[in-house]
mmCIF file of C-alpha atoms and ligand atoms in Angstrom:
data_model
loop_
_atom_site.group_PDB
_atom_site.id
_atom_site.type_symbol
_atom_site.label_atom_id
_atom_site.label_comp_id
_atom_site.label_asym_id
_atom_site.label_seq_id
_atom_site.Cartn_x
_atom_site.Cartn_y
_atom_site.Cartn_z
ATOM 1 C CA MET A 1 117.695 109.576 113.696
ATOM 2 C CA LYS A 2 117.490 110.626 117.325
ATOM 3 C CA LYS A 3 114.237 110.075 119.106
ATOM 4 C CA ARG A 4 113.642 113.715 119.892
ATOM 5 C CA GLU A 5 114.809 114.942 116.563
ATOM 6 C CA PHE A 6 112.182 116.708 114.538
ATOM 7 C CA ILE A 7 110.915 114.417 111.839
ATOM 8 C CA LYS A 8 108.867 115.856 109.036
ATOM 9 C CA THR A 9 106.793 113.270 107.287
ATOM 10 C CA GLY A 10 107.041 113.298 103.538
ATOM 11 C CA SER A 11 104.663 112.058 100.927
ATOM 12 C CA ILE A 12 105.977 108.556 101.354
ATOM 13 C CA LEU A 13 106.930 106.923 104.595
ATOM 14 C CA THR A 14 108.867 103.732 104.711
ATOM 15 C CA ILE A 15 107.960 101.449 107.552
ATOM 16 C CA GLY A 16 109.791 98.206 107.539
ATOM 17 C CA ALA A 17 108.814 96.404 104.369
ATOM 18 C CA LEU A 18 105.844 98.643 103.771
ATOM 19 C CA THR A 19 105.928 102.078 102.268
ATOM 20 C CA VAL A 20 102.916 104.085 103.244
ATOM 21 C CA PRO A 21 101.575 107.031 101.338
ATOM 22 C CA LEU A 22 100.142 109.707 103.538
ATOM 23 C CA THR A 23 100.731 113.361 103.027
ATOM 24 C CA SER A 24 98.338 115.076 105.341
ATOM 25 C CA CYS A 25 99.551 114.006 108.736
ATOM 26 C CA GLN A 26 102.632 116.072 108.984
ATOM 27 C CA ASN A 27 103.727 117.167 112.369
ATOM 28 C CA SER A 28 105.477 120.380 113.049
ATOM 29 C CA GLY A 29 108.642 120.846 114.989
ATOM 30 C CA SER A 30 109.566 123.836 117.030
ATOM 31 C CA LYS A 31 112.880 125.306 118.037
ATOM 32 C CA ASN A 32 113.344 125.914 121.704
ATOM 33 C CA VAL A 33 115.836 128.494 122.822
ATOM 34 C CA GLU A 34 117.767 127.151 125.782
ATOM 35 C CA ALA A 35 118.979 129.223 128.726
ATOM 36 C CA ASP A 36 122.464 129.393 127.212
ATOM 37 C CA GLY A 37 121.071 130.774 123.968
ATOM 38 C CA SER A 38 121.477 127.569 121.994
ATOM 39 C CA GLN A 39 118.581 126.103 120.118
ATOM 40 C CA SER A 40 117.211 122.607 120.435
ATOM 41 C CA GLU A 41 114.636 120.783 118.416
ATOM 42 C CA GLY A 42 111.262 120.554 120.127
ATOM 43 C CA VAL A 43 109.141 117.434 120.204
ATOM 44 C CA SER A 44 106.846 117.343 117.205
ATOM 45 C CA VAL A 45 103.251 118.323 117.656
ATOM 46 C CA PHE A 46 100.588 117.019 115.315
ATOM 47 C CA GLU A 47 98.110 119.366 113.701
ATOM 48 C CA LEU A 48 94.650 118.952 112.223
ATOM 49 C CA PRO A 49 95.001 118.806 108.423
ATOM 50 C CA GLU A 50 92.705 120.976 106.348
ATOM 51 C CA LEU A 51 90.016 119.282 104.315
ATOM 52 C CA PRO A 52 90.820 119.091 100.586
ATOM 53 C CA TYR A 53 87.296 120.449 99.853
ATOM 54 C CA SER A 54 84.738 122.534 101.711
ATOM 55 C CA VAL A 55 82.491 120.990 104.365
ATOM 56 C CA SER A 56 79.464 121.212 102.051
ATOM 57 C CA GLU A 57 80.989 119.750 98.882
ATOM 58 C CA LEU A 58 80.299 116.100 99.643
ATOM 59 C CA GLU A 59 76.571 116.860 99.760
ATOM 60 C CA PRO A 60 74.174 115.174 99.252
ATOM 61 C CA TYR A 61 76.071 112.032 100.238
ATOM 62 C CA ILE A 62 77.692 113.404 103.372
ATOM 63 C CA ASP A 63 75.970 116.436 104.851
ATOM 64 C CA GLN A 64 77.701 119.636 105.870
ATOM 65 C CA ARG A 65 76.855 119.395 109.572
ATOM 66 C CA THR A 66 78.330 115.899 109.785
ATOM 67 C CA MET A 67 81.509 117.106 108.090
ATOM 68 C CA GLU A 68 81.786 120.108 110.409
ATOM 69 C CA ILE A 69 81.499 117.970 113.518
ATOM 70 C CA HIS A 70 83.457 114.996 112.185
ATOM 71 C CA HIS A 71 86.460 117.024 111.058
ATOM 72 C CA GLY A 72 86.281 120.033 113.364
ATOM 73 C CA LYS A 73 85.402 118.204 116.580
ATOM 74 C CA HIS A 74 86.124 114.471 116.327
ATOM 75 C CA HIS A 75 89.317 114.565 114.271
ATOM 76 C CA ALA A 76 90.502 117.664 116.113
ATOM 77 C CA GLY A 77 89.918 115.801 119.362
ATOM 78 C CA TYR A 78 92.075 112.862 118.277
ATOM 79 C CA VAL A 79 94.902 115.236 117.354
ATOM 80 C CA LYS A 80 94.717 117.042 120.681
ATOM 81 C CA LYS A 81 94.570 113.833 122.708
ATOM 82 C CA LEU A 82 97.368 112.252 120.658
ATOM 83 C CA ASN A 83 99.648 115.176 121.445
ATOM 84 C CA ALA A 84 98.772 114.855 125.123
ATOM 85 C CA ALA A 85 99.330 111.084 125.096
ATOM 86 C CA LEU A 86 102.754 111.517 123.496
ATOM 87 C CA GLU A 87 104.079 113.834 126.178
ATOM 88 C CA GLY A 88 106.992 112.017 127.743
ATOM 89 C CA HIS A 89 106.224 108.911 125.662
ATOM 90 C CA ASP A 90 108.916 106.823 123.936
ATOM 91 C CA LEU A 91 107.182 107.419 120.605
ATOM 92 C CA ALA A 92 107.178 111.219 120.931
ATOM 93 C CA GLY A 93 108.823 112.900 117.962
ATOM 94 C CA LYS A 94 108.325 109.987 115.626
ATOM 95 C CA ALA A 95 106.415 110.145 112.369
ATOM 96 C CA LEU A 96 102.721 109.326 112.631
ATOM 97 C CA THR A 97 103.017 106.143 110.576
ATOM 98 C CA ASP A 98 105.791 104.849 112.815
ATOM 99 C CA ILE A 99 103.725 105.671 115.882
ATOM 100 C CA VAL A 100 100.676 103.860 114.540
ATOM 101 C CA LYS A 101 102.721 100.868 113.472
ATOM 102 C CA SER A 102 104.334 100.573 116.903
ATOM 103 C CA VAL A 103 101.307 100.796 119.172
ATOM 104 C CA THR A 104 100.558 97.989 121.545
ATOM 105 C CA LYS A 105 97.321 96.736 123.008
ATOM 106 C CA SER A 106 97.796 98.354 126.370
ATOM 107 C CA ASP A 107 98.891 101.746 125.059
ATOM 108 C CA THR A 108 95.331 103.011 124.884
ATOM 109 C CA GLY A 109 95.893 106.741 124.466
ATOM 110 C CA VAL A 110 98.324 106.463 121.566
ATOM 111 C CA ARG A 111 96.462 103.550 120.010
ATOM 112 C CA ASN A 112 93.079 105.285 119.925
ATOM 113 C CA ASN A 113 94.208 108.795 119.116
ATOM 114 C CA GLY A 114 97.155 107.971 116.855
ATOM 115 C CA GLY A 115 94.830 105.666 114.957
ATOM 116 C CA GLY A 116 92.136 108.331 114.970
ATOM 117 C CA HIS A 117 94.475 110.939 113.508
ATOM 118 C CA TYR A 118 95.929 108.596 110.898
ATOM 119 C CA ASN A 119 92.601 107.098 109.821
ATOM 120 C CA HIS A 120 90.786 110.409 109.389
ATOM 121 C CA SER A 121 93.732 112.010 107.576
ATOM 122 C CA LEU A 122 93.531 109.189 105.035
ATOM 123 C CA PHE A 123 89.714 109.241 104.944
ATOM 124 C CA TRP A 124 89.346 112.917 103.918
ATOM 125 C CA LYS A 125 91.720 112.412 101.031
ATOM 126 C CA ILE A 126 90.157 109.318 99.531
ATOM 127 C CA MET A 127 86.846 111.121 99.062
ATOM 128 C CA LYS A 128 86.119 113.931 96.647
ATOM 129 C CA PRO A 129 83.134 115.828 95.288
ATOM 130 C CA GLY A 130 82.011 114.122 92.105
ATOM 131 C CA GLY A 131 84.224 111.109 92.743
ATOM 132 C CA GLY A 132 83.259 107.488 92.478
ATOM 133 C CA ASP A 133 83.845 107.045 88.747
ATOM 134 C CA SER A 134 86.020 103.991 88.697
ATOM 135 C CA PRO A 135 89.657 103.149 89.205
ATOM 136 C CA SER A 136 91.994 102.637 86.273
ATOM 137 C CA GLY A 137 95.484 101.407 85.547
ATOM 138 C CA LYS A 138 97.361 99.021 87.800
ATOM 139 C CA LEU A 139 94.847 99.369 90.623
ATOM 140 C CA LEU A 140 91.936 98.336 88.420
ATOM 141 C CA ASP A 141 93.934 95.357 87.160
ATOM 142 C CA ALA A 142 94.720 94.331 90.739
ATOM 143 C CA LEU A 143 91.092 94.747 91.859
ATOM 144 C CA ASN A 144 89.918 92.614 88.944
ATOM 145 C CA SER A 145 92.483 89.887 89.483
ATOM 146 C CA THR A 146 91.991 89.801 93.269
ATOM 147 C CA PHE A 147 88.213 90.073 93.536
ATOM 148 C CA GLY A 148 87.023 89.103 90.060
ATOM 149 C CA SER A 149 85.506 92.474 89.153
ATOM 150 C CA LEU A 150 85.045 95.983 90.451
ATOM 151 C CA ASP A 151 81.457 95.159 91.400
ATOM 152 C CA ALA A 152 82.605 92.113 93.327
ATOM 153 C CA PHE A 153 85.176 94.221 95.157
ATOM 154 C CA GLN A 154 82.554 96.829 96.072
ATOM 155 C CA GLU A 155 80.179 94.168 97.319
ATOM 156 C CA LYS A 156 82.830 92.596 99.527
ATOM 157 C CA PHE A 157 84.042 95.966 100.805
ATOM 158 C CA ALA A 158 80.476 97.043 101.591
ATOM 159 C CA GLY A 159 79.965 93.737 103.371
ATOM 160 C CA ALA A 160 83.003 94.312 105.579
ATOM 161 C CA ALA A 161 81.810 97.834 106.388
ATOM 162 C CA GLY A 162 78.227 96.798 107.015
ATOM 163 C CA SER A 163 79.058 93.877 109.250
ATOM 164 C CA ARG A 164 81.566 95.642 111.505
ATOM 165 C CA PHE A 165 79.844 95.429 114.882
ATOM 166 C CA GLY A 166 79.826 98.762 116.693
ATOM 167 C CA SER A 167 82.386 101.409 115.815
ATOM 168 C CA GLY A 168 85.244 100.872 113.417
ATOM 169 C CA TRP A 169 86.504 100.911 109.865
ATOM 170 C CA ALA A 170 86.651 98.764 106.750
ATOM 171 C CA TRP A 171 89.805 98.827 104.657
ATOM 172 C CA LEU A 172 91.330 98.000 101.328
ATOM 173 C CA SER A 173 95.011 97.392 101.970
ATOM 174 C CA VAL A 174 98.168 96.010 100.432
ATOM 175 C CA ASN A 175 100.048 93.292 102.278
ATOM 176 C CA LYS A 176 103.755 92.503 102.282
ATOM 177 C CA LYS A 177 103.322 90.310 99.226
ATOM 178 C CA ASN A 178 101.836 93.305 97.388
ATOM 179 C CA LYS A 179 98.410 91.680 97.376
ATOM 180 C CA LEU A 180 95.192 93.595 97.928
ATOM 181 C CA PHE A 181 92.934 92.507 100.760
ATOM 182 C CA ILE A 182 89.820 93.713 102.570
ATOM 183 C CA SER A 183 89.556 93.787 106.341
ATOM 184 C CA SER A 184 87.795 95.631 109.114
ATOM 185 C CA THR A 185 89.023 96.843 112.453
ATOM 186 C CA PRO A 186 87.280 98.018 115.633
ATOM 187 C CA ASN A 187 87.454 101.521 117.070
ATOM 188 C CA GLN A 188 90.421 103.458 115.607
ATOM 189 C CA ASP A 189 92.655 100.467 114.937
ATOM 190 C CA ASN A 190 93.944 100.008 111.405
ATOM 191 C CA PRO A 191 95.907 97.432 109.382
ATOM 192 C CA LEU A 192 99.239 99.137 110.077
ATOM 193 C CA MET A 193 98.938 98.071 113.721
ATOM 194 C CA SER A 194 100.780 94.836 113.210
ATOM 195 C CA ASN A 195 100.836 94.106 116.949
ATOM 196 C CA LEU A 196 97.039 94.123 117.014
ATOM 197 C CA VAL A 197 95.531 93.001 113.729
ATOM 198 C CA GLU A 198 95.234 89.568 112.196
ATOM 199 C CA ASN A 199 95.987 90.815 108.659
ATOM 200 C CA PRO A 200 98.623 93.564 108.656
ATOM 201 C CA GLY A 201 99.134 95.781 105.648
ATOM 202 C CA ALA A 202 99.133 99.338 104.366
ATOM 203 C CA PRO A 203 95.638 100.810 103.906
ATOM 204 C CA ILE A 204 94.934 102.614 100.630
ATOM 205 C CA LEU A 205 91.171 103.095 101.103
ATOM 206 C CA GLY A 206 89.055 103.138 104.239
ATOM 207 C CA ILE A 207 85.509 103.885 105.304
ATOM 208 C CA ASP A 208 84.637 105.180 108.742
ATOM 209 C CA VAL A 209 81.574 103.344 110.058
ATOM 210 C CA TRP A 210 81.426 105.023 113.445
ATOM 211 C CA GLU A 211 77.924 106.419 113.917
ATOM 212 C CA HIS A 212 79.411 109.934 114.090
ATOM 213 C CA ALA A 213 80.312 109.526 110.382
ATOM 214 C CA TYR A 214 76.719 109.126 109.197
ATOM 215 C CA TYR A 215 74.075 109.197 111.925
ATOM 216 C CA LEU A 216 72.810 112.779 111.484
ATOM 217 C CA LYS A 217 71.795 112.025 107.905
ATOM 218 C CA TYR A 218 71.317 108.283 107.770
ATOM 219 C CA GLN A 219 70.377 107.329 111.369
ATOM 220 C CA ASN A 220 70.349 103.518 111.515
ATOM 221 C CA LYS A 221 70.713 103.067 107.744
ATOM 222 C CA ARG A 222 74.427 102.368 107.657
ATOM 223 C CA ASN A 223 74.137 100.470 104.387
ATOM 224 C CA ASP A 224 72.736 103.550 102.613
ATOM 225 C CA TYR A 225 75.739 105.547 103.824
ATOM 226 C CA ILE A 226 78.091 102.834 102.555
ATOM 227 C CA THR A 227 76.369 102.766 99.157
ATOM 228 C CA ASN A 228 76.657 106.541 98.866
ATOM 229 C CA PHE A 229 80.286 106.532 100.019
ATOM 230 C CA MET A 230 81.073 104.524 96.883
ATOM 231 C CA LYS A 231 79.866 107.516 94.831
ATOM 232 C CA ILE A 232 82.445 109.884 96.305
ATOM 233 C CA ILE A 233 85.558 107.723 96.380
ATOM 234 C CA ASN A 234 88.560 109.588 95.010
ATOM 235 C CA TRP A 235 89.911 106.701 92.950
ATOM 236 C CA GLU A 236 92.813 108.777 91.660
ATOM 237 C CA GLU A 237 94.027 109.206 95.208
ATOM 238 C CA VAL A 238 93.512 105.520 96.015
ATOM 239 C CA ALA A 239 95.434 104.576 92.859
ATOM 240 C CA LYS A 240 98.204 106.963 93.882
ATOM 241 C CA ASN A 241 98.372 105.280 97.274
ATOM 242 C CA TYR A 242 98.523 101.895 95.555
ATOM 243 C CA ASP A 243 101.146 102.897 93.021
ATOM 244 C CA GLN A 244 103.423 104.184 95.774
ATOM 245 C CA LEU A 245 103.368 100.770 97.425
ATOM 246 C CA ILE A 246 103.823 98.540 94.429
HETATM 247 MN MN1 MN3 B 1 85.342 109.278 112.471
#
């Protein structure tokens, strides 16, 4: 596929050996009418995905004001800055997953804002009002066999989220051997960034532990936010992400 060709991301993206489920990061192409009347495909421009619920529906665990600012200002800012960073860039026109997977340490604008767009697009979808029941099926089997029990998984995941120094994320991912693993990354990095992370993989669940994700409600009590996040995990969505990889 040509670099500047419009690429619409589907529900499954194949990136090397990893297939990554992500449906909400689609970019939109535009047709440009040239001076001779012919049409050419425009470079894709990313858009802010809509939330799959209203800004108040994750109450009382995540408050409405935090959601309004987090989605409407922070995520929107990553999208806007990503589009700006991609102007004239080699990665312009590529699917978001390919962009994220290709970033290098020195490519700060694409790294931070491509990661920011990808991470938040995943994050909104793996939460839901009234979520947090428990996983089932193949994912539950894999969590049990990898971590010993669901409780043990949650404890380890909460530990990774709680001990991330400064801003960043904790992840549950699938590696190339189809094994689950927990990791955390600084800033807007994520496990797809194989040039940057120690343990590469495809994330299926992530928690944002930047202060902007919880500070209005929880102030310095990050662990309370992490505990409450567990109550709104959309395990069906996480299982869907897992099943698409396995
Ligand atoms: Mn955030």
